[in-house]
């Protein structure tokens, strides 16, 4: 999606807030070379990550004969850094050059994943070693995701943030389409370990792409208050809690992610063991759902203009939160298994992408740039920190209650969270873009 041409501000229309050291690029984002490098690097890394997201569970199921609890354990370890690494990542990102942080995170992920093929070929691959590798990769991802979101406003004027986030969300959807489908084909033809090796190459390619970014952020001044580092770590959490809109968005995302990760963990096992899908079938379901995500990225800006900020959040969250209910009629022997699974991920992806585009742009607009890294890290700690809980609970309950019953339980829990969010969202004020206090 191309961006609208930049308009000259009138006397009654203030200039966009542009971070120090950044010039407004005429001609939109397509002529912003540094943004295009960031975008392409993030896209390549996301494609590789999607391949691994499918390859790791398939490696566990096919090579190690893992149970649903073990699949949930490895998935949970990949998201556990959201709780214990992300808060420190935010502080580091606000202290050091964010481009350098992106480079180190990509390199760390590549090195960690490169160990998997070595262990596989030497027949020393175990569930504990995969847990450790998943944790290191998750730590790199936690740092990378916070860093690029905090780095984006340094490359893009405020008026282009929604457009930039739409493009990034669109690339993530393309990554899901390509990564899931290509990953499924690679696993079927060559094995899961080679699919993971492809992700190593993707992270190295992203490293090179971001190395070419020319923009350099101005040096950051140390805080003159002499506050201890522990107080700095809490800055982002306090900022999110004081602002009513950010508080509601944080709580909603945390509950949604818990339910979503539990359902996804259960579905991967359910699809293979109960619905009879192979890696290619699962990859196709996820890829087709990502096509809808891409469509959501294309319409996000226009939909937001049409319905307004609270309105678009309500509509988009309705689609993503209610979509798992479509899985409930599935069952062994049902002819609608594949169709309903594909429809579920399509509706889910469409709504979630629209929602994320506007929430991310809102945060980037209202949070001061000097604390954006810590605030983004705090948001991801509160919201992504529930992902390992969802993976652990999904795998555990799947072995105790049965896969289908567990999917039902978490689908209903997602609906409860959606109803509470709707009630809170109707009372939210219209967003103001001047920024919230960082005191």
XYZ file of C-alpha atoms in Angstrom:
439
model
C 0.000 0.000 0.000
C 1.492 3.312 -1.040
C 1.282 6.261 1.266
C -0.610 9.438 0.528
C 1.534 12.337 -0.710
C 2.714 14.674 2.010
C 0.640 17.827 2.386
C 1.987 21.237 3.336
C 0.652 22.262 6.748
C -1.565 25.288 6.986
C -1.399 27.866 9.755
C -4.061 25.968 11.674
C -2.394 22.597 11.092
C 0.750 22.002 13.192
C 3.838 20.320 11.818
C 4.276 16.628 12.593
C 6.433 15.746 15.528
C 9.716 14.614 13.944
C 12.411 13.180 16.205
C 15.669 15.151 16.469
C 18.133 14.351 13.742
C 15.424 13.206 11.337
C 14.307 15.109 8.256
C 10.865 14.848 6.783
C 11.051 12.762 3.606
C 9.101 14.166 0.683
C 7.326 11.611 -1.450
C 6.188 9.334 1.344
C 7.690 6.166 2.746
C 8.650 4.721 -0.647
C 11.434 7.327 -0.881
C 12.587 6.852 2.705
C 15.510 4.506 2.061
C 16.310 3.812 5.691
C 12.712 2.841 6.398
C 12.745 0.539 3.368
C 15.884 -1.155 4.723
C 14.295 -1.578 8.142
C 11.110 -2.866 6.507
C 12.899 -5.372 4.280
C 15.103 -6.624 7.112
C 12.123 -7.073 9.422
C 10.247 -8.904 6.645
C 13.080 -11.354 5.978
C 13.491 -12.033 9.689
C 9.742 -12.531 10.096
C 9.619 -15.045 7.220
C 12.347 -17.102 8.842
C 10.646 -16.897 12.234
C 7.401 -18.241 10.766
C 9.252 -21.202 9.280
C 10.691 -22.036 12.701
C 7.354 -21.523 14.458
C 6.019 -24.423 12.400
C 9.252 -26.433 12.197
C 9.970 -26.669 15.938
C 6.657 -28.355 16.890
C 6.896 -30.641 13.853
C 10.456 -31.570 14.834
C 9.243 -32.392 18.322
C 6.294 -34.446 17.081
C 8.033 -36.307 14.252
C 11.567 -36.827 15.583
C 11.133 -36.945 19.348
C 7.506 -38.116 19.559
C 6.705 -35.323 21.981
C 3.450 -34.991 23.904
C 1.227 -31.919 23.924
C 2.771 -30.921 27.269
C 6.295 -31.049 25.794
C 5.227 -29.041 22.747
C 3.707 -26.469 25.082
C 6.891 -26.427 27.177
C 9.146 -25.609 24.215
C 6.693 -23.006 22.914
C 6.487 -21.488 26.367
C 10.266 -21.250 26.668
C 10.365 -19.269 23.436
C 8.028 -16.656 24.957
C 9.348 -16.749 28.532
C 11.894 -13.948 27.814
C 8.935 -11.580 27.509
C 8.793 -11.723 31.298
C 12.466 -11.807 32.304
C 14.340 -10.208 29.381
C 12.019 -7.595 27.896
C 12.109 -5.128 30.857
C 15.922 -4.972 30.681
C 15.750 -4.780 26.886
C 13.740 -1.581 27.120
C 16.323 0.040 29.372
C 19.181 -1.004 27.062
C 17.319 0.271 23.996
C 16.827 3.688 25.594
C 20.503 3.841 26.605
C 22.244 2.635 23.432
C 21.957 2.957 19.667
C 18.825 1.098 18.602
C 20.237 0.076 15.234
C 23.143 -1.653 16.991
C 20.696 -3.457 19.269
C 18.795 -4.726 16.198
C 22.012 -6.074 14.696
C 23.064 -7.914 17.850
C 19.590 -9.438 18.326
C 19.515 -10.811 14.783
C 22.999 -12.283 15.077
C 22.174 -13.938 18.419
C 19.066 -15.590 16.972
C 20.987 -16.901 13.974
C 23.726 -18.459 16.122
C 21.261 -20.097 18.522
C 19.171 -21.662 15.766
C 22.260 -22.898 13.933
C 22.773 -25.334 16.833
C 19.552 -27.233 16.031
C 20.726 -28.829 12.748
C 24.035 -29.747 14.405
C 22.258 -31.530 17.263
C 19.897 -33.257 14.847
C 22.671 -34.564 12.593
C 24.663 -35.819 15.589
C 21.560 -37.499 17.065
C 21.863 -35.521 20.319
C 18.675 -33.480 20.033
C 16.529 -33.543 23.177
C 13.559 -31.644 24.568
C 15.688 -29.860 27.238
C 18.196 -28.623 24.629
C 15.344 -27.390 22.420
C 13.944 -25.560 25.451
C 17.267 -23.778 25.964
C 17.577 -22.871 22.274
C 13.970 -21.671 22.206
C 14.687 -19.424 25.198
C 17.761 -17.841 23.553
C 15.874 -17.271 20.293
C 12.948 -15.833 22.236
C 15.293 -13.480 24.085
C 16.662 -12.209 20.776
C 13.145 -11.772 19.429
C 12.040 -9.891 22.548
C 14.902 -7.433 22.159
C 14.473 -7.122 18.381
C 10.722 -6.470 18.490
C 11.052 -3.750 21.117
C 14.016 -2.162 19.347
C 12.485 -1.862 15.894
C 9.223 -0.437 17.241
C 11.167 2.132 19.272
C 13.484 2.845 16.320
C 10.668 3.404 13.806
C 9.731 6.959 14.937
C 13.372 7.953 14.400
C 13.048 7.056 10.711
C 9.426 8.045 10.004
C 7.519 11.337 10.606
C 4.526 11.029 12.933
C 2.002 11.557 10.142
C 3.340 8.398 8.427
C 3.354 6.141 11.489
C 0.014 4.450 10.727
C 1.125 3.896 7.143
C 4.517 2.582 8.275
C 2.960 0.222 10.799
C 0.487 -0.953 8.147
C 3.416 -1.838 5.913
C 5.222 -3.630 8.732
C 2.072 -5.526 9.667
C 1.561 -6.291 5.991
C 5.085 -7.678 5.726
C 4.405 -9.782 8.809
C 1.314 -11.166 7.073
C 3.328 -11.870 3.922
C 5.884 -13.594 6.152
C 3.156 -15.761 7.630
C 1.919 -16.661 4.148
C 5.360 -17.404 2.746
C 6.888 -18.751 5.941
C 4.035 -21.097 6.782
C 3.562 -22.437 3.258
C 7.256 -22.673 2.380
C 7.973 -24.080 5.827
C 5.335 -26.764 5.359
C 6.773 -27.736 1.967
C 10.347 -27.755 3.291
C 9.396 -29.926 6.253
C 7.512 -32.358 4.037
C 10.276 -32.618 1.427
C 13.519 -32.215 3.372
C 12.738 -32.370 7.086
C 12.173 -29.898 9.887
C 15.875 -29.391 10.627
C 16.522 -27.993 7.141
C 13.577 -25.643 7.529
C 15.191 -24.291 10.695
C 18.468 -23.868 8.811
C 16.581 -21.651 6.347
C 15.653 -19.392 9.269
C 19.348 -19.047 10.161
C 19.996 -17.748 6.652
C 17.035 -15.357 6.971
C 18.346 -13.831 10.204
C 21.792 -13.342 8.658
C 20.209 -11.655 5.620
C 18.258 -9.337 7.928
C 21.493 -8.537 9.751
C 23.128 -7.404 6.498
C 20.094 -5.360 5.449
C 19.936 -3.419 8.704
C 23.694 -2.936 8.662
C 23.128 -0.736 5.591
C 20.823 1.725 7.397
C 22.564 5.109 7.289
C 20.533 7.023 9.878
C 22.244 7.543 13.219
C 20.372 8.629 16.314
C 21.789 11.549 18.338
C 23.590 10.558 21.556
C 21.278 10.243 24.542
C 21.932 12.263 27.659
C 22.161 10.450 30.946
C 19.414 11.199 33.418
C 20.402 14.080 35.678
C 18.292 12.810 38.561
C 20.675 9.986 39.402
C 17.836 7.505 39.790
C 18.845 3.874 40.298
C 18.427 1.455 37.433
C 15.548 -0.343 39.192
C 13.520 2.859 39.093
C 14.291 3.235 35.386
C 12.940 -0.250 34.743
C 9.604 0.754 36.267
C 9.253 3.949 34.236
C 7.431 2.262 31.362
C 5.089 0.321 33.646
C 4.079 3.478 35.542
C 3.506 5.344 32.283
C 1.215 2.599 30.950
C -0.713 2.355 34.188
C -1.384 6.100 34.560
C -2.843 6.504 31.068
C -6.329 4.958 30.998
C -6.267 4.011 27.314
C -2.831 2.393 27.522
C -3.880 0.530 30.666
C -6.973 -0.931 28.995
C -5.033 -1.898 25.865
C -2.355 -3.615 27.962
C -4.842 -5.657 29.974
C -6.806 -6.684 26.893
C -3.699 -7.757 24.987
C -2.376 -9.789 27.912
C -5.548 -11.847 28.256
C -5.990 -12.233 24.503
C -2.421 -13.460 24.040
C -2.794 -16.020 26.811
C -5.864 -17.530 25.143
C -4.425 -17.234 21.640
C -1.160 -19.015 22.452
C -2.970 -21.806 24.284
C -5.288 -22.347 21.300
C -2.417 -22.246 18.793
C -0.365 -24.741 20.802
C -3.328 -27.075 21.097
C -4.293 -26.683 17.438
C -0.864 -27.733 16.137
C -1.065 -30.975 18.115
C -4.792 -31.442 17.413
C -4.333 -30.947 13.660
C -1.637 -33.626 13.453
C -2.944 -36.189 15.932
C -6.741 -35.829 15.597
C -7.460 -34.156 12.237
C -4.839 -36.112 10.299
C -3.053 -33.074 8.803
C 0.610 -33.222 7.828
C 3.074 -30.329 7.857
C 1.922 -29.205 4.413
C -1.726 -29.082 5.482
C -1.013 -27.159 8.663
C 1.224 -24.765 6.744
C -1.527 -24.142 4.194
C -4.105 -23.372 6.894
C -1.790 -20.847 8.553
C -0.738 -19.376 5.201
C -4.300 -18.890 3.960
C -5.213 -17.216 7.205
C -2.284 -14.880 6.691
C -3.684 -13.765 3.339
C -6.569 -12.309 5.317
C -4.025 -10.654 7.624
C -2.446 -9.010 4.612
C -5.864 -7.730 3.555
C -6.314 -6.314 7.036
C -3.044 -4.406 6.744
C -4.198 -2.854 3.463
C -7.535 -1.627 4.815
C -6.380 -0.683 8.336
C -5.818 2.994 7.649
C -9.071 3.541 5.761
C -11.037 1.523 8.309
C -9.604 3.655 11.109
C -10.597 6.847 9.295
C -14.091 5.455 8.784
C -14.874 4.187 12.293
C -12.536 6.185 14.539
C -10.105 4.888 17.132
C -12.440 3.253 19.682
C -14.763 2.020 16.926
C -12.091 0.245 14.910
C -10.697 -1.393 18.052
C -14.129 -2.793 18.880
C -14.731 -4.153 15.377
C -11.255 -5.598 14.936
C -11.157 -7.221 18.374
C -14.559 -8.801 17.718
C -13.205 -10.658 14.688
C -9.994 -11.854 16.357
C -11.573 -12.830 19.696
C -14.604 -14.680 18.304
C -12.770 -16.514 15.509
C -11.651 -19.502 17.680
C -15.319 -20.446 18.132
C -15.267 -21.573 14.497
C -12.956 -24.439 15.492
C -15.520 -25.966 17.810
C -17.554 -27.940 15.207
C -14.406 -29.742 14.065
C -13.703 -33.270 15.167
C -12.242 -36.536 13.892
C -14.202 -37.711 10.858
C -15.825 -34.361 10.145
C -15.591 -33.278 6.512
C -15.404 -29.617 7.550
C -12.147 -29.876 9.500
C -9.877 -28.274 6.932
C -12.409 -25.640 5.844
C -13.294 -24.482 9.345
C -9.663 -24.380 10.435
C -8.762 -22.237 7.430
C -11.727 -19.905 7.992
C -10.822 -19.557 11.678
C -7.315 -18.314 11.010
C -8.511 -16.050 8.192
C -11.032 -14.200 10.380
C -8.589 -14.117 13.280
C -5.718 -12.733 11.200
C -7.820 -10.063 9.492
C -9.111 -8.594 12.740
C -5.863 -8.873 14.692
C -3.798 -7.094 12.032
C -6.151 -4.104 11.877
C -6.175 -3.923 15.664
C -2.379 -4.062 15.957
C -1.766 -1.385 13.329
C -3.790 1.201 15.236
C -2.637 0.226 18.719
C 1.062 0.371 17.784
C 0.670 3.715 15.975
C -1.226 5.108 18.984
C 1.538 4.107 21.390
C 4.247 5.547 19.170
C 2.324 8.819 18.896
C 1.577 9.485 22.558
C 4.673 8.139 24.324
C 7.719 10.469 24.475
C 10.579 9.160 22.348
C 13.087 9.303 25.229
C 11.149 6.599 27.109
C 9.614 4.820 24.128
C 11.963 1.855 24.457
C 11.098 1.284 28.114
C 7.377 1.860 27.529
C 7.344 -0.564 24.592
C 9.267 -3.093 26.660
C 6.822 -2.704 29.548
C 3.873 -3.145 27.179
C 5.380 -6.298 25.698
C 6.251 -7.632 29.156
C 2.646 -7.212 30.296
C 1.143 -8.544 27.060
C 3.685 -11.057 25.733
C 4.441 -12.254 29.234
C 1.191 -14.205 29.134
C 2.274 -16.158 26.027
C 4.398 -18.710 27.927
C 1.585 -19.082 30.454
C -0.838 -19.805 27.618
C 1.548 -22.313 26.018
C 2.174 -24.097 29.339
C -1.516 -24.178 30.250
C -2.558 -25.281 26.757
C -0.114 -28.163 26.698
C -0.944 -29.189 30.272
C -4.723 -29.078 29.887
C -4.497 -30.766 26.498
C -3.047 -33.828 28.202
C -5.539 -33.701 31.102
C -8.866 -32.649 29.535
C -8.310 -33.658 25.931
C -7.331 -31.444 23.006
C -10.819 -30.495 21.801
C -12.147 -29.764 25.315
C -9.142 -27.559 26.026
C -9.629 -25.601 22.791
C -13.259 -25.053 23.805
C -12.236 -23.779 27.250
C -9.784 -21.223 25.908
C -12.121 -20.133 23.104
C -14.774 -19.300 25.700
C -12.167 -17.536 27.856
C -11.274 -15.391 24.823
C -14.929 -14.387 24.467
C -15.104 -13.356 28.137
C -12.063 -11.130 27.705
C -13.582 -9.608 24.574
C -16.817 -8.712 26.391
C -14.892 -6.984 29.175
C -12.807 -5.076 26.633
C -15.904 -3.882 24.767
C -17.336 -2.520 28.001
C -14.106 -0.685 28.804
C -13.478 0.512 25.249
C -16.801 2.342 25.011
C -15.693 4.606 27.872
C -12.299 5.464 26.417
C -11.700 9.101 25.434
C -10.744 10.048 21.891
C -6.966 9.643 21.570
C -4.829 12.748 21.849
C -1.489 12.713 20.068
C 0.419 15.296 22.088
C 2.050 12.699 24.283
C 1.604 11.400 27.780
C 3.723 12.411 30.716
C 6.791 10.387 31.511
C 7.126 11.636 35.056
